[in-house]
Amino acid sequence: MEISCLPISASHRAKLLSAGYTTLSSLSSVSPPQLSHLNVALQEAVDILKVSSESCRVEVQDGAVEFCKGAQTAWDMLSEEQALRHISTGSGDLDSILGGGIHCKEVTEIGGVPGIGKTQLGIQLAINVQIPYDFGGLGGKAIYIDTEGSFMAERAYQIAEASILDTFDNFGCQLKEIPEKLKAESFLANIFYFRICSYTEQIALINYLDQFLVEHKDVKIVIIDSVTFHFRQDFDDLALRTRVLGGMSQKLMNLAKKFSLSVVLMNQVTTKFTEGSFHLTLALGDSWSHSCTNRVILYWNGNDRYAYLDKSPYLRPASVHFSVTGKGIRDATSQCKRVRMM
Amino acid sequence: MASIPPKPENPLHLHTTKLTLGCPILDSFLGGGIPCGSITELVGESSAGKTQLCLQLLLSSLLPPSLGGLSSPSLYIYSEPPFPLRRLLRLSLPSLPPRPLDHIFVRPAHSADDLLSLLSHLPDSLPVRLIIIDSIAALFRSEFDNTPRDLKSRSSLFFKIATKLKDRARKLGAAVVVTNHVVDVVEAECGGARCLWSSGRRVVPALGLAWSHCVNTRVFLTRSEGMVRSSNGEECEVRTRRMHVVFSPCSPERSCEFAIVGHGVLGVG
């Protein structure tokens, strides 16, 4: 069925058609935030998708051939529902400036100076993605690609234990007997850990992920910590580096959309000489800054850790104070914490 | 080109071996000791105790794993000759194997390129499980000007050296320890690095932001002097040495006092 036949307003129809959505099936895996890129309000986008999926169901009665168009498997439906959930960072304040947490189907870049907490946040996300569906999480598995060697299993275990306890606390469960699958050991076993030692290994692994994800459909987050490290050595041909990075980011974006998972990339900072003075900026150059849907910058403000939402398709820039504790990433405990909207 | 698909590992089987510093207080301060498989940087001004700690590690790596050692020889690469042999001879640890000096390989490095070439040509069969570079800063002192182009090529060398070191660390299950100097902070901003006070000066590690991204753990050794009134009314100078974890994958920021005595470095507390 064509978009042109959908009972929606003419201006919405025109926007969909000019963006390349011509059939109902092309809308079947689109989420409201993605439609809102087309200058459509979020609520209107939700309505459009609702109308389109209802039209699909009506079509089913038109015969066996039409049956396949727009129909979904139950797995797809569960995936879509999971995709609308966000992955909590462990800090409620940080989650709120991110619109609930890290989004699926999108690539989020997290940059900051050494020691600010990028790896800690990466490990926290690899654990929190596994929080069971019944407890508000995604119940998914994680892929952790370590290029710098900062992943320590003992720390991941500590974070897993704390996250499980806090989840149970939040839901007021009695901790008489924690089921096997909710022990910290299982959480660790659900992280597929890859250690990468060169940029060619990094490219090869990202190319292989498509096949891996087909075999492991329960992976809901791919973390690369850091995506930058192996690219900061001399590439004799800078244009080659830009091409390689561009190809890599395109692949990652496609993986995020195809498998409805979130991709989180850690980036380093560098000093750039502009307008007569040195500024701190994220590494990998200007062309890389277009590669991610969302960008969060972690920085120090005195002795406090702050996170700044620098880029998002539909959220306002804002910064928030958070902390790294023995339990992992958590809200800041000081009384003077506040969320600053820019 | 047919290639073997990469296989993921299970973090449950990824235990990090730690190398003891020869003192239980310092070990627990660092979360068990110096981790293997990553780069630990010891930063401090001259005579802060960096070389002394490194020499102590050369001996502790010879201890058996039951005592926190690695039962392996080590490689000590020095860039500021001469090699501190006399200081090494004065150190001692209980339960060392006989003739410990036979298990310590020593090699000078004259420049950053020399170090890179040295690391590239290390035979895979070399059984060392501790590699020390003392110091990394001296290798970069004279060769590079402050122009953007030189800074860029210097930064590229950092990543090449760090990649080789991490590769060795991973393949050999080795601990890599690198020492670095400090520079005074000139601008009001520290430029991303947080400064510490040592001997009354505000200092940051040398080699800048790019090099900070190359190490996994940074430990800052500081000294401070103060006057203390002793029991007989005299004022005497007290020198405190402190060790600070600036960042580490497995331990929070904290600091602890230590002392350098005749036979080694010990934690106080």
PDB file of N, CA and C in Angstrom, chain A residues 84-170:
ATOM      1  N   LEU A  84      12.109   0.791  22.140  1.00  0.00           N
ATOM      2  CA  LEU A  84      11.609   2.054  22.646  1.00  0.00           C
ATOM      3  C   LEU A  84      12.092   2.296  24.066  1.00  0.00           C
ATOM      4  N   ARG A  85      12.615   1.282  24.710  1.00  0.00           N
ATOM      5  CA  ARG A  85      13.152   1.462  26.055  1.00  0.00           C
ATOM      6  C   ARG A  85      14.545   2.042  25.956  1.00  0.00           C
ATOM      7  N   HIS A  86      14.954   2.695  27.037  1.00  0.00           N
ATOM      8  CA  HIS A  86      16.288   3.275  27.064  1.00  0.00           C
ATOM      9  C   HIS A  86      17.154   2.516  28.045  1.00  0.00           C
ATOM     10  N   ILE A  87      18.469   2.601  27.828  1.00  0.00           N
ATOM     11  CA  ILE A  87      19.387   1.924  28.730  1.00  0.00           C
ATOM     12  C   ILE A  87      19.829   2.934  29.775  1.00  0.00           C
ATOM     13  N   SER A  88      19.574   2.616  31.038  1.00  0.00           N
ATOM     14  CA  SER A  88      19.904   3.559  32.099  1.00  0.00           C
ATOM     15  C   SER A  88      21.416   3.639  32.297  1.00  0.00           C
ATOM     16  N   THR A  89      21.892   4.852  32.590  1.00  0.00           N
ATOM     17  CA  THR A  89      23.326   5.019  32.825  1.00  0.00           C
ATOM     18  C   THR A  89      23.684   4.773  34.277  1.00  0.00           C
ATOM     19  N   GLY A  90      22.676   4.586  35.145  1.00  0.00           N
ATOM     20  CA  GLY A  90      22.957   4.412  36.569  1.00  0.00           C
ATOM     21  C   GLY A  90      22.709   5.697  37.344  1.00  0.00           C
ATOM     22  N   SER A  91      22.749   6.817  36.641  1.00  0.00           N
ATOM     23  CA  SER A  91      22.487   8.098  37.300  1.00  0.00           C
ATOM     24  C   SER A  91      21.159   8.628  36.763  1.00  0.00           C
ATOM     25  N   GLY A  92      20.203   8.838  37.654  1.00  0.00           N
ATOM     26  CA  GLY A  92      18.892   9.316  37.218  1.00  0.00           C
ATOM     27  C   GLY A  92      18.970  10.679  36.547  1.00  0.00           C
ATOM     28  N   ASP A  93      19.849  11.541  37.086  1.00  0.00           N
ATOM     29  CA  ASP A  93      19.999  12.885  36.494  1.00  0.00           C
ATOM     30  C   ASP A  93      20.540  12.800  35.081  1.00  0.00           C
ATOM     31  N   LEU A  94      21.548  11.965  34.900  1.00  0.00           N
ATOM     32  CA  LEU A  94      22.142  11.808  33.571  1.00  0.00           C
ATOM     33  C   LEU A  94      21.113  11.200  32.618  1.00  0.00           C
ATOM     34  N   ASP A  95      20.360  10.218  33.099  1.00  0.00           N
ATOM     35  CA  ASP A  95      19.310   9.626  32.264  1.00  0.00           C
ATOM     36  C   ASP A  95      18.319  10.688  31.820  1.00  0.00           C
ATOM     37  N   SER A  96      17.989  11.619  32.736  1.00  0.00           N
ATOM     38  CA  SER A  96      16.936  12.574  32.370  1.00  0.00           C
ATOM     39  C   SER A  96      17.400  13.537  31.300  1.00  0.00           C
ATOM     40  N   ILE A  97      18.684  13.964  31.309  1.00  0.00           N
ATOM     41  CA  ILE A  97      19.070  14.861  30.215  1.00  0.00           C
ATOM     42  C   ILE A  97      19.210  14.097  28.910  1.00  0.00           C
ATOM     43  N   LEU A  98      19.322  12.757  29.002  1.00  0.00           N
ATOM     44  CA  LEU A  98      19.419  11.953  27.789  1.00  0.00           C
ATOM     45  C   LEU A  98      18.054  11.508  27.304  1.00  0.00           C
ATOM     46  N   GLY A  99      16.992  11.997  27.933  1.00  0.00           N
ATOM     47  CA  GLY A  99      15.661  11.588  27.496  1.00  0.00           C
ATOM     48  C   GLY A  99      15.313  10.195  27.968  1.00  0.00           C
ATOM     49  N   GLY A 100      15.843   9.780  29.130  1.00  0.00           N
ATOM     50  CA  GLY A 100      15.495   8.468  29.660  1.00  0.00           C
ATOM     51  C   GLY A 100      16.673   7.522  29.722  1.00  0.00           C
ATOM     52  N   GLY A 101      17.740   7.845  28.966  1.00  0.00           N
ATOM     53  CA  GLY A 101      18.879   6.947  28.949  1.00  0.00           C
ATOM     54  C   GLY A 101      19.435   6.872  27.538  1.00  0.00           C
ATOM     55  N   ILE A 102      20.279   5.889  27.290  1.00  0.00           N
ATOM     56  CA  ILE A 102      20.863   5.718  25.965  1.00  0.00           C
ATOM     57  C   ILE A 102      19.817   5.080  25.049  1.00  0.00           C
ATOM     58  N   HIS A 103      19.653   5.637  23.846  1.00  0.00           N
ATOM     59  CA  HIS A 103      18.611   5.182  22.935  1.00  0.00           C
ATOM     60  C   HIS A 103      19.086   4.049  22.045  1.00  0.00           C
ATOM     61  N   CYS A 104      18.151   3.142  21.758  1.00  0.00           N
ATOM     62  CA  CYS A 104      18.447   2.104  20.772  1.00  0.00           C
ATOM     63  C   CYS A 104      18.286   2.685  19.379  1.00  0.00           C
ATOM     64  N   LYS A 105      18.816   1.996  18.405  1.00  0.00           N
ATOM     65  CA  LYS A 105      18.766   2.393  16.987  1.00  0.00           C
ATOM     66  C   LYS A 105      19.560   3.667  16.725  1.00  0.00           C
ATOM     67  N   GLU A 106      20.349   4.128  17.690  1.00  0.00           N
ATOM     68  CA  GLU A 106      21.115   5.349  17.494  1.00  0.00           C
ATOM     69  C   GLU A 106      22.540   5.132  17.935  1.00  0.00           C
ATOM     70  N   VAL A 107      23.442   5.996  17.382  1.00  0.00           N
ATOM     71  CA  VAL A 107      24.845   5.940  17.771  1.00  0.00           C
ATOM     72  C   VAL A 107      25.110   7.103  18.711  1.00  0.00           C
ATOM     73  N   THR A 108      25.627   6.821  19.893  1.00  0.00           N
ATOM     74  CA  THR A 108      25.919   7.868  20.867  1.00  0.00           C
ATOM     75  C   THR A 108      27.416   7.924  21.090  1.00  0.00           C
ATOM     76  N   GLU A 109      27.980   9.128  21.008  1.00  0.00           N
ATOM     77  CA  GLU A 109      29.416   9.293  21.236  1.00  0.00           C
ATOM     78  C   GLU A 109      29.600   9.886  22.622  1.00  0.00           C
ATOM     79  N   ILE A 110      30.564   9.340  23.358  1.00  0.00           N
ATOM     80  CA  ILE A 110      30.848   9.870  24.698  1.00  0.00           C
ATOM     81  C   ILE A 110      32.320  10.222  24.732  1.00  0.00           C
ATOM     82  N   GLY A 111      32.626  11.510  24.929  1.00  0.00           N
ATOM     83  CA  GLY A 111      34.026  11.928  24.899  1.00  0.00           C
ATOM     84  C   GLY A 111      34.436  12.571  26.204  1.00  0.00           C
ATOM     85  N   GLY A 112      35.751  12.537  26.488  1.00  0.00           N
ATOM     86  CA  GLY A 112      36.219  13.182  27.705  1.00  0.00           C
ATOM     87  C   GLY A 112      37.681  12.919  27.936  1.00  0.00           C
ATOM     88  N   VAL A 113      38.246  13.649  28.910  1.00  0.00           N
ATOM     89  CA  VAL A 113      39.659  13.501  29.237  1.00  0.00           C
ATOM     90  C   VAL A 113      39.885  12.175  29.954  1.00  0.00           C
ATOM     91  N   PRO A 114      41.146  11.706  30.023  1.00  0.00           N
ATOM     92  CA  PRO A 114      41.406  10.436  30.700  1.00  0.00           C
ATOM     93  C   PRO A 114      41.011  10.530  32.171  1.00  0.00           C
ATOM     94  N   GLY A 115      40.399   9.497  32.678  1.00  0.00           N
ATOM     95  CA  GLY A 115      40.053   9.460  34.097  1.00  0.00           C
ATOM     96  C   GLY A 115      38.708  10.061  34.421  1.00  0.00           C
ATOM     97  N   ILE A 116      37.994  10.612  33.433  1.00  0.00           N
ATOM     98  CA  ILE A 116      36.716  11.255  33.724  1.00  0.00           C
ATOM     99  C   ILE A 116      35.614  10.221  33.948  1.00  0.00           C
ATOM    100  N   GLY A 117      35.775   9.004  33.387  1.00  0.00           N
ATOM    101  CA  GLY A 117      34.778   7.971  33.637  1.00  0.00           C
ATOM    102  C   GLY A 117      34.170   7.348  32.405  1.00  0.00           C
ATOM    103  N   LYS A 118      34.838   7.484  31.238  1.00  0.00           N
ATOM    104  CA  LYS A 118      34.271   6.914  30.015  1.00  0.00           C
ATOM    105  C   LYS A 118      34.176   5.388  30.119  1.00  0.00           C
ATOM    106  N   THR A 119      35.269   4.754  30.536  1.00  0.00           N
ATOM    107  CA  THR A 119      35.246   3.293  30.639  1.00  0.00           C
ATOM    108  C   THR A 119      34.249   2.854  31.704  1.00  0.00           C
ATOM    109  N   GLN A 120      34.195   3.616  32.809  1.00  0.00           N
ATOM    110  CA  GLN A 120      33.254   3.252  33.877  1.00  0.00           C
ATOM    111  C   GLN A 120      31.829   3.307  33.347  1.00  0.00           C
ATOM    112  N   LEU A 121      31.524   4.345  32.557  1.00  0.00           N
ATOM    113  CA  LEU A 121      30.180   4.469  31.988  1.00  0.00           C
ATOM    114  C   LEU A 121      29.921   3.328  31.004  1.00  0.00           C
ATOM    115  N   GLY A 122      30.943   2.983  30.215  1.00  0.00           N
ATOM    116  CA  GLY A 122      30.800   1.874  29.267  1.00  0.00           C
ATOM    117  C   GLY A 122      30.462   0.575  29.981  1.00  0.00           C
ATOM    118  N   ILE A 123      31.174   0.290  31.062  1.00  0.00           N
ATOM    119  CA  ILE A 123      30.912  -0.949  31.807  1.00  0.00           C
ATOM    120  C   ILE A 123      29.517  -0.892  32.433  1.00  0.00           C
ATOM    121  N   GLN A 124      29.142   0.276  32.959  1.00  0.00           N
ATOM    122  CA  GLN A 124      27.814   0.420  33.566  1.00  0.00           C
ATOM    123  C   GLN A 124      26.733   0.124  32.548  1.00  0.00           C
ATOM    124  N   LEU A 125      26.907   0.630  31.309  1.00  0.00           N
ATOM    125  CA  LEU A 125      25.896   0.385  30.285  1.00  0.00           C
ATOM    126  C   LEU A 125      25.860  -1.085  29.884  1.00  0.00           C
ATOM    127  N   ALA A 126      27.043  -1.715  29.828  1.00  0.00           N
ATOM    128  CA  ALA A 126      27.084  -3.129  29.457  1.00  0.00           C
ATOM    129  C   ALA A 126      26.367  -3.982  30.503  1.00  0.00           C
ATOM    130  N   ILE A 127      26.335  -3.503  31.742  1.00  0.00           N
ATOM    131  CA  ILE A 127      25.638  -4.226  32.809  1.00  0.00           C
ATOM    132  C   ILE A 127      24.147  -3.874  32.785  1.00  0.00           C
ATOM    133  N   ASN A 128      23.846  -2.553  32.705  1.00  0.00           N
ATOM    134  CA  ASN A 128      22.448  -2.130  32.807  1.00  0.00           C
ATOM    135  C   ASN A 128      21.575  -2.579  31.648  1.00  0.00           C
ATOM    136  N   VAL A 129      22.171  -2.847  30.481  1.00  0.00           N
ATOM    137  CA  VAL A 129      21.363  -3.326  29.365  1.00  0.00           C
ATOM    138  C   VAL A 129      20.762  -4.692  29.707  1.00  0.00           C
ATOM    139  N   GLN A 130      21.384  -5.375  30.680  1.00  0.00           N
ATOM    140  CA  GLN A 130      20.958  -6.720  31.006  1.00  0.00           C
ATOM    141  C   GLN A 130      19.862  -6.770  32.059  1.00  0.00           C
ATOM    142  N   ILE A 131      19.539  -5.604  32.651  1.00  0.00           N
ATOM    143  CA  ILE A 131      18.473  -5.582  33.653  1.00  0.00           C
ATOM    144  C   ILE A 131      17.230  -6.185  33.013  1.00  0.00           C
ATOM    145  N   PRO A 132      16.600  -7.150  33.687  1.00  0.00           N
ATOM    146  CA  PRO A 132      15.503  -7.867  33.030  1.00  0.00           C
ATOM    147  C   PRO A 132      14.355  -6.951  32.634  1.00  0.00           C
ATOM    148  N   TYR A 133      13.638  -7.376  31.602  1.00  0.00           N
ATOM    149  CA  TYR A 133      12.508  -6.647  31.057  1.00  0.00           C
ATOM    150  C   TYR A 133      11.490  -6.315  32.148  1.00  0.00           C
ATOM    151  N   ASP A 134      11.247  -7.280  33.035  1.00  0.00           N
ATOM    152  CA  ASP A 134      10.260  -7.077  34.096  1.00  0.00           C
ATOM    153  C   ASP A 134      10.665  -5.988  35.070  1.00  0.00           C
ATOM    154  N   PHE A 135      11.949  -5.652  35.090  1.00  0.00           N
ATOM    155  CA  PHE A 135      12.411  -4.618  36.014  1.00  0.00           C
ATOM    156  C   PHE A 135      12.707  -3.318  35.293  1.00  0.00           C
ATOM    157  N   GLY A 136      12.157  -3.172  34.102  1.00  0.00           N
ATOM    158  CA  GLY A 136      12.308  -1.910  33.388  1.00  0.00           C
ATOM    159  C   GLY A 136      13.504  -1.838  32.459  1.00  0.00           C
ATOM    160  N   GLY A 137      14.258  -2.921  32.351  1.00  0.00           N
ATOM    161  CA  GLY A 137      15.429  -2.886  31.470  1.00  0.00           C
ATOM    162  C   GLY A 137      15.135  -3.540  30.135  1.00  0.00           C
ATOM    163  N   LEU A 138      16.194  -3.838  29.407  1.00  0.00           N
ATOM    164  CA  LEU A 138      16.004  -4.445  28.097  1.00  0.00           C
ATOM    165  C   LEU A 138      16.228  -5.952  28.116  1.00  0.00           C
ATOM    166  N   GLY A 139      16.816  -6.475  29.185  1.00  0.00           N
ATOM    167  CA  GLY A 139      17.083  -7.904  29.237  1.00  0.00           C
ATOM    168  C   GLY A 139      17.956  -8.360  28.088  1.00  0.00           C
ATOM    169  N   GLY A 140      18.850  -7.495  27.632  1.00  0.00           N
ATOM    170  CA  GLY A 140      19.669  -7.861  26.471  1.00  0.00           C
ATOM    171  C   GLY A 140      21.099  -8.159  26.863  1.00  0.00           C
ATOM    172  N   LYS A 141      21.910  -8.532  25.868  1.00  0.00           N
ATOM    173  CA  LYS A 141      23.326  -8.791  26.122  1.00  0.00           C
ATOM    174  C   LYS A 141      24.150  -7.639  25.553  1.00  0.00           C
ATOM    175  N   ALA A 142      25.456  -7.671  25.811  1.00  0.00           N
ATOM    176  CA  ALA A 142      26.304  -6.552  25.414  1.00  0.00           C
ATOM    177  C   ALA A 142      27.532  -7.041  24.671  1.00  0.00           C
ATOM    178  N   ILE A 143      27.988  -6.223  23.732  1.00  0.00           N
ATOM    179  CA  ILE A 143      29.289  -6.457  23.098  1.00  0.00           C
ATOM    180  C   ILE A 143      30.193  -5.325  23.560  1.00  0.00           C
ATOM    181  N   TYR A 144      31.341  -5.663  24.133  1.00  0.00           N
ATOM    182  CA  TYR A 144      32.282  -4.642  24.611  1.00  0.00           C
ATOM    183  C   TYR A 144      33.572  -4.792  23.824  1.00  0.00           C
ATOM    184  N   ILE A 145      33.868  -3.777  23.018  1.00  0.00           N
ATOM    185  CA  ILE A 145      35.091  -3.827  22.207  1.00  0.00           C
ATOM    186  C   ILE A 145      36.122  -2.926  22.884  1.00  0.00           C
ATOM    187  N   ASP A 146      37.172  -3.525  23.409  1.00  0.00           N
ATOM    188  CA  ASP A 146      38.156  -2.814  24.211  1.00  0.00           C
ATOM    189  C   ASP A 146      39.404  -2.578  23.366  1.00  0.00           C
ATOM    190  N   THR A 147      39.717  -1.300  23.067  1.00  0.00           N
ATOM    191  CA  THR A 147      40.910  -1.041  22.257  1.00  0.00           C
ATOM    192  C   THR A 147      42.066  -0.541  23.109  1.00  0.00           C
ATOM    193  N   GLU A 148      41.785  -0.197  24.365  1.00  0.00           N
ATOM    194  CA  GLU A 148      42.844   0.402  25.180  1.00  0.00           C
ATOM    195  C   GLU A 148      43.301  -0.469  26.339  1.00  0.00           C
ATOM    196  N   GLY A 149      42.564  -1.513  26.653  1.00  0.00           N
ATOM    197  CA  GLY A 149      42.972  -2.386  27.755  1.00  0.00           C
ATOM    198  C   GLY A 149      42.543  -1.893  29.117  1.00  0.00           C
ATOM    199  N   SER A 150      41.505  -1.027  29.174  1.00  0.00           N
ATOM    200  CA  SER A 150      41.069  -0.515  30.466  1.00  0.00           C
ATOM    201  C   SER A 150      39.949  -1.310  31.107  1.00  0.00           C
ATOM    202  N   PHE A 151      39.429  -2.310  30.440  1.00  0.00           N
ATOM    203  CA  PHE A 151      38.326  -3.091  30.990  1.00  0.00           C
ATOM    204  C   PHE A 151      38.869  -4.052  32.031  1.00  0.00           C
ATOM    205  N   MET A 152      38.392  -3.935  33.262  1.00  0.00           N
ATOM    206  CA  MET A 152      38.851  -4.857  34.298  1.00  0.00           C
ATOM    207  C   MET A 152      37.656  -5.675  34.758  1.00  0.00           C
ATOM    208  N   ALA A 153      37.751  -6.984  34.654  1.00  0.00           N
ATOM    209  CA  ALA A 153      36.618  -7.848  34.971  1.00  0.00           C
ATOM    210  C   ALA A 153      36.193  -7.703  36.432  1.00  0.00           C
ATOM    211  N   GLU A 154      37.173  -7.452  37.317  1.00  0.00           N
ATOM    212  CA  GLU A 154      36.834  -7.324  38.743  1.00  0.00           C
ATOM    213  C   GLU A 154      35.927  -6.118  38.954  1.00  0.00           C
ATOM    214  N   ARG A 155      36.216  -5.027  38.235  1.00  0.00           N
ATOM    215  CA  ARG A 155      35.403  -3.823  38.372  1.00  0.00           C
ATOM    216  C   ARG A 155      34.013  -4.079  37.785  1.00  0.00           C
ATOM    217  N   ALA A 156      33.947  -4.793  36.663  1.00  0.00           N
ATOM    218  CA  ALA A 156      32.654  -5.106  36.061  1.00  0.00           C
ATOM    219  C   ALA A 156      31.818  -5.943  37.036  1.00  0.00           C
ATOM    220  N   TYR A 157      32.472  -6.833  37.753  1.00  0.00           N
ATOM    221  CA  TYR A 157      31.774  -7.669  38.731  1.00  0.00           C
ATOM    222  C   TYR A 157      31.196  -6.810  39.846  1.00  0.00           C
ATOM    223  N   GLN A 158      32.012  -5.853  40.315  1.00  0.00           N
ATOM    224  CA  GLN A 158      31.572  -4.948  41.388  1.00  0.00           C
ATOM    225  C   GLN A 158      30.354  -4.146  40.941  1.00  0.00           C
ATOM    226  N   ILE A 159      30.424  -3.629  39.704  1.00  0.00           N
ATOM    227  CA  ILE A 159      29.317  -2.829  39.174  1.00  0.00           C
ATOM    228  C   ILE A 159      28.070  -3.694  38.982  1.00  0.00           C
ATOM    229  N   ALA A 160      28.262  -4.932  38.537  1.00  0.00           N
ATOM    230  CA  ALA A 160      27.117  -5.819  38.316  1.00  0.00           C
ATOM    231  C   ALA A 160      26.397  -6.114  39.636  1.00  0.00           C
ATOM    232  N   GLU A 161      27.190  -6.436  40.664  1.00  0.00           N
ATOM    233  CA  GLU A 161      26.588  -6.738  41.970  1.00  0.00           C
ATOM    234  C   GLU A 161      25.743  -5.569  42.453  1.00  0.00           C
ATOM    235  N   ALA A 162      26.325  -4.346  42.366  1.00  0.00           N
ATOM    236  CA  ALA A 162      25.619  -3.165  42.864  1.00  0.00           C
ATOM    237  C   ALA A 162      24.375  -2.877  42.045  1.00  0.00           C
ATOM    238  N   SER A 163      24.455  -3.073  40.738  1.00  0.00           N
ATOM    239  CA  SER A 163      23.323  -2.778  39.882  1.00  0.00           C
ATOM    240  C   SER A 163      22.173  -3.736  40.166  1.00  0.00           C
ATOM    241  N   ILE A 164      22.497  -5.008  40.380  1.00  0.00           N
ATOM    242  CA  ILE A 164      21.456  -5.997  40.678  1.00  0.00           C
ATOM    243  C   ILE A 164      20.785  -5.658  41.999  1.00  0.00           C
ATOM    244  N   LEU A 165      21.596  -5.341  43.013  1.00  0.00           N
ATOM    245  CA  LEU A 165      21.025  -5.012  44.330  1.00  0.00           C
ATOM    246  C   LEU A 165      20.134  -3.784  44.244  1.00  0.00           C
ATOM    247  N   ASP A 166      20.616  -2.752  43.540  1.00  0.00           N
ATOM    248  CA  ASP A 166      19.822  -1.528  43.436  1.00  0.00           C
ATOM    249  C   ASP A 166      18.528  -1.769  42.680  1.00  0.00           C
ATOM    250  N   THR A 167      18.571  -2.603  41.652  1.00  0.00           N
ATOM    251  CA  THR A 167      17.359  -2.903  40.891  1.00  0.00           C
ATOM    252  C   THR A 167      16.331  -3.563  41.794  1.00  0.00           C
ATOM    253  N   PHE A 168      16.786  -4.527  42.583  1.00  0.00           N
ATOM    254  CA  PHE A 168      15.860  -5.196  43.501  1.00  0.00           C
ATOM    255  C   PHE A 168      15.322  -4.217  44.540  1.00  0.00           C
ATOM    256  N   ASP A 169      16.204  -3.343  45.033  1.00  0.00           N
ATOM    257  CA  ASP A 169      15.771  -2.341  46.006  1.00  0.00           C
ATOM    258  C   ASP A 169      14.669  -1.473  45.444  1.00  0.00           C
ATOM    259  N   ASN A 170      14.899  -1.016  44.182  1.00  0.00           N
ATOM    260  CA  ASN A 170      13.918  -0.118  43.564  1.00  0.00           C
ATOM    261  C   ASN A 170      12.564  -0.770  43.428  1.00  0.00           C
TER     262      ASN A 170
END
